[in-house]
Tab-separated table of N, CA, C and O in Angstrom:
chain	number	residue	atom	x	y	z
A	8	MET	N	73.810	-34.990	-149.553
A	8	MET	CA	74.389	-33.642	-149.825
A	8	MET	C	73.658	-32.993	-150.930
A	8	MET	O	73.226	-31.931	-150.656
A	9	VAL	N	73.639	-33.581	-152.066
A	9	VAL	CA	72.940	-33.100	-153.235
A	9	VAL	C	71.410	-33.105	-152.958
A	9	VAL	O	70.845	-32.139	-153.304
A	10	SER	N	70.886	-34.056	-152.380
A	10	SER	CA	69.549	-34.232	-152.231
A	10	SER	C	69.102	-33.021	-151.295
A	10	SER	O	68.013	-32.497	-151.418
A	11	GLY	N	69.815	-32.769	-150.236
A	11	GLY	CA	69.502	-31.594	-149.265
A	11	GLY	C	69.501	-30.343	-150.080
A	11	GLY	O	68.545	-29.462	-149.892
A	12	PHE	N	70.451	-30.106	-151.010
A	12	PHE	CA	70.494	-28.891	-151.712
A	12	PHE	C	69.236	-28.793	-152.619
A	12	PHE	O	68.612	-27.717	-152.694
A	13	LEU	N	68.876	-29.833	-153.244
A	13	LEU	CA	67.697	-29.937	-154.168
A	13	LEU	C	66.509	-29.596	-153.461
A	13	LEU	O	65.600	-28.692	-153.758
A	14	LYS	N	66.128	-30.133	-152.166
A	14	LYS	CA	65.025	-29.977	-151.303
A	14	LYS	C	64.991	-28.559	-150.823
A	14	LYS	O	63.900	-27.947	-151.014
A	15	ARG	N	66.226	-27.986	-150.344
A	15	ARG	CA	66.255	-26.516	-150.011
A	15	ARG	C	65.923	-25.549	-151.018
A	15	ARG	O	65.263	-24.551	-150.617
A	16	HIS	N	66.087	-25.912	-152.111
A	16	HIS	CA	65.893	-24.870	-153.382
A	16	HIS	C	64.585	-25.316	-154.204
A	16	HIS	O	64.371	-24.651	-155.162
A	17	GLY	N	63.868	-26.398	-153.728
A	17	GLY	CA	62.699	-26.783	-154.418
A	17	GLY	C	62.961	-27.289	-155.855
A	17	GLY	O	62.089	-27.081	-156.690
A	18	LEU	N	64.068	-27.969	-155.976
A	18	LEU	CA	64.478	-28.594	-157.310
A	18	LEU	C	64.221	-30.020	-157.464
A	18	LEU	O	64.378	-30.610	-156.398
A	19	LYS	N	63.778	-30.391	-158.534
A	19	LYS	CA	63.712	-31.736	-158.781
A	19	LYS	C	65.038	-32.503	-159.155
A	19	LYS	O	65.879	-31.821	-159.789
A	20	HIS	N	65.142	-33.788	-158.799
A	20	HIS	CA	66.345	-34.543	-159.205
A	20	HIS	C	66.384	-34.737	-160.704
A	20	HIS	O	65.367	-35.130	-161.261
A	21	ARG	N	67.434	-34.518	-161.319
A	21	ARG	CA	67.626	-34.829	-162.643
A	21	ARG	C	68.940	-35.583	-162.890
A	21	ARG	O	69.914	-35.314	-162.234
A	22	LYS	N	68.977	-36.505	-163.888
A	22	LYS	CA	70.080	-37.235	-164.186
A	22	LYS	C	71.137	-36.454	-164.800
A	22	LYS	O	70.691	-35.514	-165.665
A	23	PHE	N	72.394	-36.603	-164.719
A	23	PHE	CA	73.389	-35.902	-165.269
A	23	PHE	C	73.320	-35.756	-166.835
A	23	PHE	O	73.427	-34.790	-167.539
A	24	HIS	N	72.952	-36.981	-167.435
A	24	HIS	CA	72.815	-36.907	-168.889
A	24	HIS	C	71.673	-36.142	-169.390
A	24	HIS	O	71.880	-35.580	-170.514
A	25	ALA	N	70.559	-35.994	-168.656
A	25	ALA	CA	69.539	-35.216	-169.035
A	25	ALA	C	70.009	-33.634	-169.098
A	25	ALA	O	69.540	-32.975	-169.971
A	26	LEU	N	70.800	-33.303	-168.079
A	26	LEU	CA	71.390	-31.960	-168.186
A	26	LEU	C	72.262	-31.752	-169.494
A	26	LEU	O	72.291	-30.751	-170.076
A	27	ARG	N	73.129	-32.792	-169.798
A	27	ARG	CA	73.821	-32.665	-171.009
A	27	ARG	C	73.121	-32.547	-172.088
A	27	ARG	O	73.357	-31.637	-173.171
A	28	HIS	N	72.024	-33.305	-172.160
A	28	HIS	CA	71.202	-33.232	-173.419
A	28	HIS	C	70.434	-31.809	-173.502
A	28	HIS	O	70.362	-31.320	-174.555
A	29	THR	N	70.072	-31.347	-172.407
A	29	THR	CA	69.396	-30.066	-172.370
A	29	THR	C	70.335	-29.097	-172.774
A	29	THR	O	70.146	-28.025	-173.563
A	30	SER	N	71.615	-29.031	-172.204
A	30	SER	CA	72.536	-28.125	-172.619
A	30	SER	C	72.869	-28.007	-174.087
A	30	SER	O	72.886	-27.085	-174.806
A	31	ALA	N	73.123	-29.274	-174.645
A	31	ALA	CA	73.284	-29.459	-176.044
A	31	ALA	C	72.193	-28.854	-176.907
A	31	ALA	O	72.430	-28.134	-177.902
A	32	THR	N	70.957	-29.239	-176.554
A	32	THR	CA	69.755	-28.772	-177.325
A	32	THR	C	69.616	-27.322	-177.197
A	32	THR	O	69.491	-26.612	-178.298
A	33	LEU	N	69.852	-26.616	-176.034
A	33	LEU	CA	69.709	-25.267	-176.010
A	33	LEU	C	70.850	-24.473	-176.645
A	33	LEU	O	70.685	-23.502	-177.274
A	34	GLN	N	71.964	-25.194	-176.681
A	34	GLN	CA	73.114	-24.539	-177.487
A	34	GLN	C	72.767	-24.389	-178.972
A	34	GLN	O	72.937	-23.492	-179.549
A	35	LEU	N	72.297	-25.653	-179.486
A	35	LEU	CA	71.890	-25.802	-180.887
A	35	LEU	C	70.780	-24.813	-181.280
A	35	LEU	O	70.811	-24.204	-182.291
A	36	LEU	N	69.778	-24.647	-180.331
A	36	LEU	CA	68.627	-23.835	-180.486
A	36	LEU	C	69.160	-22.359	-180.687
A	36	LEU	O	68.572	-21.530	-181.327
A	37	GLY	N	70.172	-22.124	-179.796
A	37	GLY	CA	70.756	-20.651	-179.784
A	37	GLY	C	71.747	-20.399	-181.079
A	37	GLY	O	72.154	-19.325	-181.003
A	38	GLY	N	71.942	-21.368	-181.781
A	38	GLY	CA	72.777	-21.129	-182.984
A	38	GLY	C	74.092	-21.491	-182.896
A	38	GLY	O	74.964	-21.144	-183.814
A	39	VAL	N	74.531	-22.247	-181.927
A	39	VAL	CA	75.966	-22.570	-181.759
A	39	VAL	C	76.139	-23.691	-182.801
A	39	VAL	O	75.352	-24.596	-182.916
A	40	ASN	N	77.208	-23.603	-183.439
A	40	ASN	CA	77.722	-24.629	-184.428
A	40	ASN	C	77.868	-25.906	-183.882
A	40	ASN	O	78.355	-26.232	-182.688
A	41	ILE	N	77.357	-26.899	-184.564
A	41	ILE	CA	77.204	-28.340	-184.110
A	41	ILE	C	78.549	-28.749	-183.766
A	41	ILE	O	78.656	-29.703	-182.891
A	42	LYS	N	79.548	-28.518	-184.468
A	42	LYS	CA	81.090	-28.851	-184.193
A	42	LYS	C	81.456	-28.347	-182.801
A	42	LYS	O	82.181	-29.184	-182.120
A	43	GLN	N	81.112	-27.207	-182.522
A	43	GLN	CA	81.367	-26.608	-181.131
A	43	GLN	C	80.644	-27.350	-180.121
A	43	GLN	O	81.309	-27.674	-179.110
A	44	VAL	N	79.392	-27.680	-180.324
A	44	VAL	CA	78.576	-28.383	-179.329
A	44	VAL	C	79.157	-29.764	-179.186
A	44	VAL	O	79.462	-30.267	-177.990
A	45	SER	N	79.496	-30.408	-180.193
A	45	SER	CA	80.108	-31.681	-180.122
A	45	SER	C	81.369	-31.783	-179.436
A	45	SER	O	81.637	-32.659	-178.525
A	46	GLY	N	82.263	-30.700	-179.640
A	46	GLY	CA	83.389	-30.615	-178.938
A	46	GLY	C	83.218	-30.471	-177.388
A	46	GLY	O	84.020	-31.101	-176.611
A	47	ARG	N	82.270	-29.549	-176.976
A	47	ARG	CA	81.962	-29.312	-175.702
A	47	ARG	C	81.499	-30.710	-174.929
A	47	ARG	O	81.815	-30.882	-173.723
A	48	LEU	N	80.759	-31.467	-175.698
A	48	LEU	CA	80.244	-32.756	-175.125
A	48	LEU	C	81.321	-33.812	-175.119
A	48	LEU	O	81.024	-34.827	-174.558
A	49	GLY	N	82.279	-33.635	-175.806
A	49	GLY	CA	83.486	-34.686	-175.974
A	49	GLY	C	83.152	-35.673	-176.851
A	49	GLY	O	83.702	-36.834	-176.848
A	50	HIS	N	82.288	-35.457	-177.885
A	50	HIS	CA	81.887	-36.451	-178.908
A	50	HIS	C	82.929	-36.442	-180.114
A	50	HIS	O	83.422	-35.502	-180.521
A	51	ALA	N	83.432	-37.607	-180.367
A	51	ALA	CA	84.438	-37.750	-181.411
A	51	ALA	C	83.934	-37.760	-182.841
A	51	ALA	O	84.518	-37.453	-183.793
A	52	ASP	N	82.610	-38.024	-182.776
A	52	ASP	CA	81.996	-38.083	-184.202
A	52	ASP	C	80.626	-37.177	-184.052
A	52	ASP	O	79.939	-37.198	-183.082
A	53	LEU	N	80.526	-36.361	-185.115
A	53	LEU	CA	79.453	-35.398	-185.202
A	53	LEU	C	78.004	-36.148	-185.266
A	53	LEU	O	76.941	-35.569	-184.935
A	54	ARG	N	78.008	-37.326	-185.679
A	54	ARG	CA	76.765	-38.168	-185.805
A	54	ARG	C	76.203	-38.428	-184.452
A	54	ARG	O	75.016	-38.581	-184.313
A	55	VAL	N	77.100	-38.462	-183.441
A	55	VAL	CA	76.524	-38.616	-182.068
A	55	VAL	C	75.786	-37.400	-181.635
A	55	VAL	O	74.690	-37.451	-181.123
A	56	THR	N	76.494	-36.254	-181.916
A	56	THR	CA	75.910	-34.937	-181.523
A	56	THR	C	74.612	-34.646	-182.469
A	56	THR	O	73.640	-34.115	-181.957
A	57	ASN	N	74.474	-35.155	-183.630
A	57	ASN	CA	73.572	-35.087	-184.514
A	57	ASN	C	72.114	-35.512	-184.143
A	57	ASN	O	71.163	-35.054	-184.422
A	58	GLN	N	72.166	-36.505	-183.070
A	58	GLN	CA	70.960	-36.863	-182.464
A	58	GLN	C	70.112	-35.844	-181.776
A	58	GLN	O	69.080	-35.939	-181.495
A	59	TYR	N	70.861	-34.816	-181.258
A	59	TYR	CA	70.214	-33.762	-180.569
A	59	TYR	C	69.381	-32.898	-181.500
A	59	TYR	O	68.486	-32.222	-181.116
A	60	LEU	N	69.676	-33.038	-182.817
A	60	LEU	CA	69.088	-32.196	-183.820
A	60	LEU	C	67.544	-32.606	-183.942
A	60	LEU	O	66.684	-31.687	-184.355
A	61	HIS	N	67.160	-33.756	-183.600
A	61	HIS	CA	65.717	-34.137	-183.651
A	61	HIS	C	64.884	-33.371	-182.792
A	61	HIS	O	63.819	-33.082	-183.130
A	62	CYS	N	65.387	-32.896	-181.711
A	62	CYS	CA	64.595	-32.082	-180.796
A	62	CYS	C	64.360	-30.748	-181.443
A	62	CYS	O	63.182	-30.281	-181.321
A	63	LEU	N	65.260	-30.314	-182.294
A	63	LEU	CA	65.147	-29.062	-182.810
A	63	LEU	C	64.037	-29.032	-183.974
A	63	LEU	O	63.183	-28.158	-184.105
A	64	SER	N	64.018	-30.166	-184.734
A	64	SER	CA	62.962	-30.323	-185.773
A	64	SER	C	61.640	-30.447	-185.164
A	64	SER	O	60.596	-30.000	-185.510
A	65	GLU	N	61.572	-31.249	-184.075
A	65	GLU	CA	60.273	-31.384	-183.280
A	65	GLU	C	59.744	-30.030	-182.796
A	65	GLU	O	58.586	-29.752	-182.812
A	66	ALA	N	60.715	-29.184	-182.092
A	66	ALA	CA	60.379	-27.938	-181.636
A	66	ALA	C	59.928	-27.136	-182.718
A	66	ALA	O	58.980	-26.213	-182.497
A	67	ASP	N	60.504	-27.137	-183.882
A	67	ASP	CA	60.233	-26.264	-184.969
A	67	ASP	C	58.756	-26.666	-185.419
A	67	ASP	O	57.923	-25.897	-185.741
A	68	GLU	N	58.415	-27.960	-185.555
A	68	GLU	CA	57.057	-28.502	-185.890
A	68	GLU	C	56.108	-27.997	-184.998
A	68	GLU	O	55.007	-27.537	-185.226
A	69	VAL	N	56.315	-28.130	-183.622
A	69	VAL	CA	55.392	-27.741	-182.683
A	69	VAL	C	55.158	-26.204	-182.664
A	69	VAL	O	53.917	-25.698	-182.636
A	70	ALA	N	56.255	-25.331	-182.861
A	70	ALA	CA	56.098	-23.920	-183.111
A	70	ALA	C	55.173	-23.475	-184.202
A	70	ALA	O	54.312	-22.697	-184.207
A	71	ALA	N	55.476	-24.231	-185.420
A	71	ALA	CA	54.669	-23.956	-186.580
A	71	ALA	C	53.157	-24.352	-186.435
A	71	ALA	O	52.205	-23.643	-186.815
A	72	ASN	N	53.027	-25.446	-185.686
A	72	ASN	CA	51.543	-25.832	-185.360
A	72	ASN	C	50.828	-24.850	-184.508
A	72	ASN	O	49.684	-24.522	-184.715
A	73	VAL	N	51.577	-24.317	-183.585
A	73	VAL	CA	50.887	-23.482	-182.502
A	73	VAL	C	50.601	-22.160	-183.371
A	73	VAL	O	49.536	-21.530	-183.261
A	74	LEU	N	51.488	-21.678	-184.153
A	74	LEU	CA	51.231	-20.467	-184.890
A	74	LEU	C	50.139	-20.685	-185.905
A	74	LEU	O	49.338	-19.802	-186.036
A	75	GLN	N	50.080	-21.833	-186.592
A	75	GLN	CA	48.944	-22.158	-187.416
A	75	GLN	C	47.683	-21.991	-186.789
A	75	GLN	O	46.764	-21.623	-187.291
A	76	GLU	N	47.605	-22.679	-185.664
A	76	GLU	CA	46.453	-22.709	-184.727
A	76	GLU	C	45.980	-21.295	-184.457
A	76	GLU	O	44.792	-21.055	-184.480
A	77	MET	N	46.831	-20.448	-183.960
A	77	MET	CA	46.624	-19.185	-183.520
A	77	MET	C	46.054	-18.457	-184.749
A	77	MET	O	45.055	-17.580	-184.665
A	78	LEU	N	46.546	-18.379	-185.853
A	78	LEU	CA	46.216	-17.794	-187.196
A	78	LEU	C	44.802	-18.337	-187.657
A	78	LEU	O	43.914	-17.496	-187.883
A	79	ILE	N	44.594	-19.577	-187.526
A	79	ILE	CA	43.263	-20.097	-187.925
A	79	ILE	C	42.196	-19.649	-187.032
A	79	ILE	O	41.177	-19.282	-187.381
A	80	THR	N	42.525	-19.713	-185.762
A	80	THR	CA	41.507	-19.219	-184.758
A	80	THR	C	41.158	-17.732	-184.884
A	80	THR	O	40.083	-17.314	-184.833
A	81	LYS	N	42.301	-17.002	-185.195
A	81	LYS	CA	42.078	-15.574	-185.409
A	81	LYS	C	41.138	-15.307	-186.617
A	81	LYS	O	40.281	-14.423	-186.582
A	82	ILE	N	41.461	-16.048	-187.732
A	82	ILE	CA	40.600	-15.917	-188.921
A	82	ILE	C	39.159	-16.282	-188.632
A	82	ILE	O	38.294	-15.558	-188.978
A	83	GLU	N	38.931	-17.371	-187.924
A	83	GLU	CA	37.625	-17.801	-187.619
A	83	GLU	C	36.958	-16.643	-186.741
A	83	GLU	O	35.783	-16.444	-186.894
A	84	LYS	N	37.697	-16.151	-185.728
A	84	LYS	CA	37.009	-15.082	-184.968
A	84	LYS	C	36.735	-13.955	-185.857
A	84	LYS	O	35.595	-13.404	-185.546
A	85	LYS	N	37.508	-13.533	-186.709
A	85	LYS	CA	37.125	-12.424	-187.575
A	85	LYS	C	36.000	-12.731	-188.446
A	85	LYS	O	35.132	-11.955	-188.536
A	86	ASP	N	35.870	-13.948	-188.963
A	86	ASP	CA	34.773	-14.401	-189.623
A	86	ASP	C	33.487	-14.234	-188.761
A	86	ASP	O	32.318	-13.826	-189.113
A	87	ASP	N	33.653	-14.703	-187.521
A	87	ASP	CA	32.415	-14.667	-186.544
A	87	ASP	C	32.152	-13.318	-186.237
A	87	ASP	O	30.777	-12.879	-186.319
A	88	ILE	N	33.090	-12.368	-186.150
A	88	ILE	CA	32.789	-10.936	-185.956
A	88	ILE	C	32.122	-10.381	-187.214
A	88	ILE	O	31.024	-9.600	-187.060
A	89	LYS	N	32.530	-10.689	-188.385
A	89	LYS	CA	31.845	-10.208	-189.547
A	89	LYS	C	30.399	-10.755	-189.691
A	89	LYS	O	29.563	-10.121	-190.014
A	90	ASP	N	30.138	-11.957	-189.237
A	90	ASP	CA	28.794	-12.573	-189.351
A	90	ASP	C	27.989	-11.878	-188.452
A	90	ASP	O	26.786	-11.571	-188.599
A	91	ASN	N	28.462	-11.762	-187.181
A	91	ASN	CA	27.851	-10.930	-186.072
A	91	ASN	C	27.336	-9.590	-186.491
A	91	ASN	O	26.307	-9.112	-186.345
A	92	THR	N	28.336	-8.887	-187.103
A	92	THR	CA	28.107	-7.557	-187.638
A	92	THR	C	27.075	-7.501	-188.644
A	92	THR	O	26.093	-6.676	-188.597
A	93	HIS	N	27.059	-8.465	-189.571
A	93	HIS	CA	26.104	-8.553	-190.631
A	93	HIS	C	24.679	-8.746	-189.943
A	93	HIS	O	23.817	-8.140	-190.441
A	94	GLN	N	24.729	-9.798	-189.034
A	94	GLN	CA	23.299	-10.074	-188.351
A	94	GLN	C	22.955	-8.843	-187.708
A	94	GLN	O	21.772	-8.514	-187.693
A	95	PHE	N	23.704	-8.012	-187.124
A	95	PHE	CA	23.396	-6.797	-186.311
A	95	PHE	C	22.857	-5.837	-187.205
A	95	PHE	O	21.787	-5.265	-186.899
A	96	GLU	N	23.480	-5.627	-188.322
A	96	GLU	CA	23.010	-4.700	-189.404
A	96	GLU	C	21.561	-5.136	-189.822
A	96	GLU	O	20.599	-4.289	-190.008
A	97	GLU	N	21.255	-6.406	-190.154
A	97	GLU	CA	20.019	-6.881	-190.608
A	97	GLU	C	18.967	-6.615	-189.483
A	97	GLU	O	17.892	-6.178	-189.846
A	98	ILE	N	19.366	-6.882	-188.293
A	98	ILE	CA	18.375	-6.666	-187.130
A	98	ILE	C	18.000	-5.138	-187.087
A	98	ILE	O	16.908	-4.633	-186.931
A	99	ASN	N	18.957	-4.367	-187.206
A	99	ASN	CA	18.728	-2.867	-187.264
A	99	ASN	C	17.867	-2.318	-188.327
A	99	ASN	O	17.105	-1.637	-188.164
A	100	GLU	N	18.137	-2.998	-189.538
A	100	GLU	CA	17.218	-2.608	-190.641
A	100	GLU	C	15.783	-2.943	-190.399
A	100	GLU	O	14.832	-2.273	-190.762
A	101	GLU	N	15.604	-4.120	-189.773
A	101	GLU	CA	14.272	-4.626	-189.533
A	101	GLU	C	13.549	-3.783	-188.469
A	101	GLU	O	12.438	-3.397	-188.610
A	102	ILE	N	14.331	-3.260	-187.489
A	102	ILE	CA	13.723	-2.322	-186.422
A	102	ILE	C	13.447	-1.039	-187.029
A	102	ILE	O	12.402	-0.407	-186.743
A	103	SER	N	14.149	-0.577	-187.988
A	103	SER	CA	14.177	0.768	-188.529
A	103	SER	C	12.900	0.994	-189.388
A	103	SER	O	12.067	0.288	-189.770
């Protein structure tokens, strides 16, 4: 029954626990208080819910790395443009 639904809608099978993990992570990313998320998941101890926070720190690190890479690439491109402009000016002077 579920398999048919998934096939009809082009969805992959996912374990229920993976959906809980995704739900908790998205809620925490969205700014929901960890106590609320813990309660929704039925955790008696916040330390259990706290395990979901590792995804947030990993996601934050990935986002920082992407931004850093973009900025470095942009700076390098600007330097390349300056170098190319300088070379163009030198060639122009030689021709003139």
